[in-house]
Amino acid sequence: KKLLKEILDEAASDENAAEGRNKKKIGDFYASGMDTSAIESAGLTHISADLERINAAADKDELMQLIAEFHTSYIGPMFSFFPEQDLKNNTEIVPYLYQGGLGMPSRDYYIKDDASSVEIREAYLSYIQQLLVLSGMEDADATEAAATILAMETVLAENSRSRVELRDPELNYNNLSLEELTELAPAIDWKSYFTSIGVENTDAI
């Protein structure tokens, strides 16, 4: 970690780094993340438009449209999407859907009942509430919304596979047609989702 920090500090302070070169990009990216004064000054400026669009979503279809757009920016609400080689046919690149939507690292954090897990969940709930207050919510509304968020994430966690299960390549290889996926999860208009995300051929998912 010390060596990595030295590399990043050196890249950020190199005034002769050429525009467009990796060193310049890395240095600028690192410096922007370390500029806490600018970050605090910006506040929610960079995400306010997205928050407004989320709040304005009138129904499930509009919300799924937003989720599709977020997925194209590598933001993964509810679940993740990515293109990759078919694990059983490396000549094909196919769309993958992967479990997600959790703010904590894995399902165990949500479902274990030992004292440590309960303490972590309580701290996480407080953290969500603080974030919502910082976003402009009143304390009471933030407390209620935080409880709702944790409840939603808990449902996702209960339906997620464990870390052990995720190590089994056969268990996690579920090649479906669009029709099969729609039958499995009919609450989502998958054809519309894939069209929104820019995937036209969905013979294998």
Coordinates of C-alpha atoms in Angstrom, one line a residue:
K1 CA 0.0 0.0 0.0
K2 CA 2.8 2.4 0.8
L3 CA 4.4 1.7 -2.6
L4 CA 1.1 2.3 -4.4
K5 CA 0.6 5.5 -2.5
E6 CA 4.0 6.7 -3.5
I7 CA 3.3 5.9 -7.2
L8 CA 0.0 7.8 -7.0
D9 CA 1.4 10.8 -5.2
E10 CA 4.2 11.0 -7.8
A11 CA 1.8 10.8 -10.7
A12 CA -0.4 13.5 -9.2
S13 CA 2.4 15.9 -8.6
D14 CA 4.1 15.4 -12.0
E15 CA 3.4 18.7 -13.8
N16 CA 5.2 17.5 -16.9
A17 CA 3.0 14.4 -17.4
A18 CA 1.6 14.6 -21.0
E19 CA -2.1 15.0 -21.5
G20 CA -3.8 11.8 -22.5
R21 CA -1.1 9.6 -21.2
N22 CA -1.9 7.0 -18.5
K23 CA 0.3 8.7 -15.9
K24 CA -1.6 12.0 -16.4
K25 CA -4.9 10.2 -16.2
I26 CA -4.0 8.3 -13.1
G27 CA -2.6 11.4 -11.4
D28 CA -5.6 13.5 -12.1
F29 CA -8.0 10.8 -11.0
Y30 CA -6.2 10.3 -7.8
A31 CA -5.8 14.0 -7.1
S32 CA -9.6 14.6 -7.7
G33 CA -10.4 11.9 -5.2
M34 CA -8.0 13.4 -2.6
D35 CA -9.3 17.0 -3.0
T36 CA -11.7 16.9 -0.1
S37 CA -12.3 20.7 -0.2
A38 CA -13.6 20.5 -3.7
I39 CA -15.6 17.4 -2.9
E40 CA -17.3 19.0 0.1
S41 CA -17.9 22.2 -1.9
A42 CA -19.6 20.3 -4.8
G43 CA -21.9 18.5 -2.4
L44 CA -24.6 16.7 -4.4
T45 CA -24.1 18.7 -7.5
H46 CA -22.9 15.8 -9.7
I47 CA -25.7 13.4 -8.8
S48 CA -28.6 15.8 -8.1
A49 CA -30.0 15.3 -11.6
D50 CA -30.0 11.5 -11.2
L51 CA -31.7 11.8 -7.7
E52 CA -34.4 14.0 -9.3
R53 CA -35.0 11.5 -12.0
I54 CA -35.2 8.6 -9.5
N55 CA -37.7 10.6 -7.4
A56 CA -39.7 11.4 -10.5
A57 CA -40.1 7.8 -11.7
A58 CA -43.8 7.2 -11.7
D59 CA -43.9 3.4 -12.0
K60 CA -41.9 0.2 -12.3
D61 CA -41.3 0.6 -16.1
E62 CA -39.8 4.1 -15.6
L63 CA -37.7 2.8 -12.8
M64 CA -36.4 -0.1 -14.9
Q65 CA -35.6 2.4 -17.7
L66 CA -33.4 4.3 -15.2
I67 CA -31.8 1.1 -14.0
A68 CA -30.9 0.2 -17.5
E69 CA -29.3 3.6 -18.0
F70 CA -27.3 3.3 -14.8
H71 CA -26.1 -0.1 -15.8
T72 CA -24.5 1.4 -18.9
S73 CA -22.5 3.6 -16.5
Y74 CA -21.4 0.7 -14.4
I75 CA -23.8 1.6 -11.6
G76 CA -25.5 -1.5 -10.4
P77 CA -28.9 -1.0 -8.6
M78 CA -30.8 -4.3 -7.9
F79 CA -28.5 -6.4 -10.1
S80 CA -25.5 -6.2 -12.3
F81 CA -25.1 -6.5 -16.1
F82 CA -22.0 -7.1 -18.1
P83 CA -21.0 -8.8 -21.4
E84 CA -18.5 -11.6 -21.3
Q85 CA -17.5 -14.9 -23.0
D86 CA -19.9 -17.7 -22.6
L87 CA -18.3 -20.0 -20.1
K88 CA -19.1 -23.0 -22.2
N89 CA -18.5 -21.5 -25.6
N90 CA -15.6 -19.0 -25.7
T91 CA -16.4 -18.0 -29.3
E92 CA -19.5 -16.2 -28.1
I93 CA -19.9 -13.0 -26.1
V94 CA -23.1 -13.0 -24.2
P95 CA -24.9 -10.7 -21.7
Y96 CA -24.7 -11.7 -18.1
L97 CA -27.0 -10.8 -15.2
Y98 CA -25.5 -11.1 -11.8
Q99 CA -26.9 -10.7 -8.3
G100 CA -26.3 -7.3 -6.7
G101 CA -28.0 -4.3 -5.0
L102 CA -26.4 -4.9 -1.6
G103 CA -24.7 -2.1 0.2
M104 CA -22.8 -4.5 2.4
P105 CA -20.3 -7.0 1.1
S106 CA -22.5 -10.2 1.0
R107 CA -25.7 -11.8 2.1
D108 CA -24.3 -13.0 5.4
Y109 CA -24.2 -9.5 6.7
Y110 CA -28.0 -9.3 6.3
I111 CA -29.1 -12.7 7.6
K112 CA -26.7 -13.8 10.3
D113 CA -28.0 -13.3 13.9
D114 CA -24.7 -13.3 15.9
A115 CA -24.0 -10.3 18.0
S116 CA -21.3 -9.0 15.6
S117 CA -23.6 -9.2 12.5
V118 CA -26.5 -7.4 14.4
E119 CA -24.1 -4.7 15.5
I120 CA -22.9 -4.2 11.9
R121 CA -26.5 -4.0 10.6
E122 CA -27.3 -1.4 13.2
A123 CA -24.2 0.7 12.2
Y124 CA -25.1 0.3 8.5
L125 CA -28.7 1.5 9.1
S126 CA -27.3 4.5 10.9
Y127 CA -24.9 5.1 8.0
I128 CA -27.8 5.1 5.4
Q129 CA -29.8 7.5 7.6
Q130 CA -26.8 9.9 7.8
L131 CA -26.4 9.8 4.0
L132 CA -30.0 10.6 3.5
V133 CA -29.9 13.5 5.8
L134 CA -26.8 14.8 4.0
S135 CA -28.9 14.5 0.8
G136 CA -31.4 16.9 2.2
M137 CA -34.0 14.7 4.0
E138 CA -35.4 15.6 7.4
D139 CA -34.3 13.3 10.2
A140 CA -37.6 11.5 10.6
D141 CA -38.0 10.9 6.9
A142 CA -34.4 9.7 6.6
T143 CA -34.9 7.3 9.5
E144 CA -38.0 5.8 7.8
A145 CA -36.4 5.6 4.4
A146 CA -33.3 4.0 5.8
A147 CA -35.4 1.2 7.4
T148 CA -37.1 0.7 4.0
I149 CA -33.8 0.5 2.2
L150 CA -32.4 -2.0 4.6
A151 CA -35.6 -4.1 4.3
M152 CA -35.3 -4.1 0.5
E153 CA -31.6 -5.0 0.6
T154 CA -32.4 -7.8 3.0
V155 CA -34.9 -9.3 0.6
L156 CA -32.3 -9.2 -2.1
A157 CA -29.8 -10.8 0.2
E158 CA -32.2 -13.6 1.1
N159 CA -32.5 -14.4 -2.6
S160 CA -28.7 -14.1 -3.3
R161 CA -26.3 -17.0 -3.4
S162 CA -23.7 -17.3 -0.6
R163 CA -20.0 -16.9 -1.2
V164 CA -19.6 -20.7 -1.1
E165 CA -22.3 -21.2 -3.7
L166 CA -20.8 -18.5 -5.9
R167 CA -17.6 -20.7 -6.2
D168 CA -19.5 -23.4 -8.0
P169 CA -19.2 -22.7 -11.8
E170 CA -21.8 -25.2 -12.7
L171 CA -24.4 -23.9 -10.2
N172 CA -23.8 -20.3 -11.6
Y173 CA -24.0 -21.2 -15.3
N174 CA -27.6 -20.6 -16.2
N175 CA -27.9 -20.1 -20.0
L176 CA -31.4 -18.8 -20.7
S177 CA -33.3 -17.6 -23.7
L178 CA -35.1 -14.3 -23.4
E179 CA -38.4 -16.2 -23.2
E180 CA -37.1 -18.4 -20.4
L181 CA -35.8 -15.4 -18.5
T182 CA -39.2 -13.7 -18.8
E183 CA -40.9 -16.8 -17.5
L184 CA -38.5 -16.9 -14.6
A185 CA -38.8 -13.2 -13.7
P186 CA -42.0 -11.9 -15.3
A187 CA -42.2 -8.7 -13.2
I188 CA -39.6 -7.2 -15.4
D189 CA -40.0 -6.3 -19.1
W190 CA -36.7 -7.9 -20.1
K191 CA -37.0 -7.2 -23.8
S192 CA -37.4 -3.4 -23.1
Y193 CA -34.5 -3.6 -20.6
F194 CA -32.1 -5.1 -23.1
T195 CA -33.2 -2.7 -25.8
S196 CA -32.5 0.2 -23.4
I197 CA -29.1 -1.1 -22.5
G198 CA -28.2 -1.5 -26.2
V199 CA -28.3 -5.3 -26.5
E200 CA -30.2 -6.3 -29.6
N201 CA -29.5 -10.1 -29.8
T202 CA -30.5 -11.8 -26.7
D203 CA -30.7 -15.5 -27.7
A204 CA -28.5 -16.5 -24.8
I205 CA -28.4 -14.7 -21.4

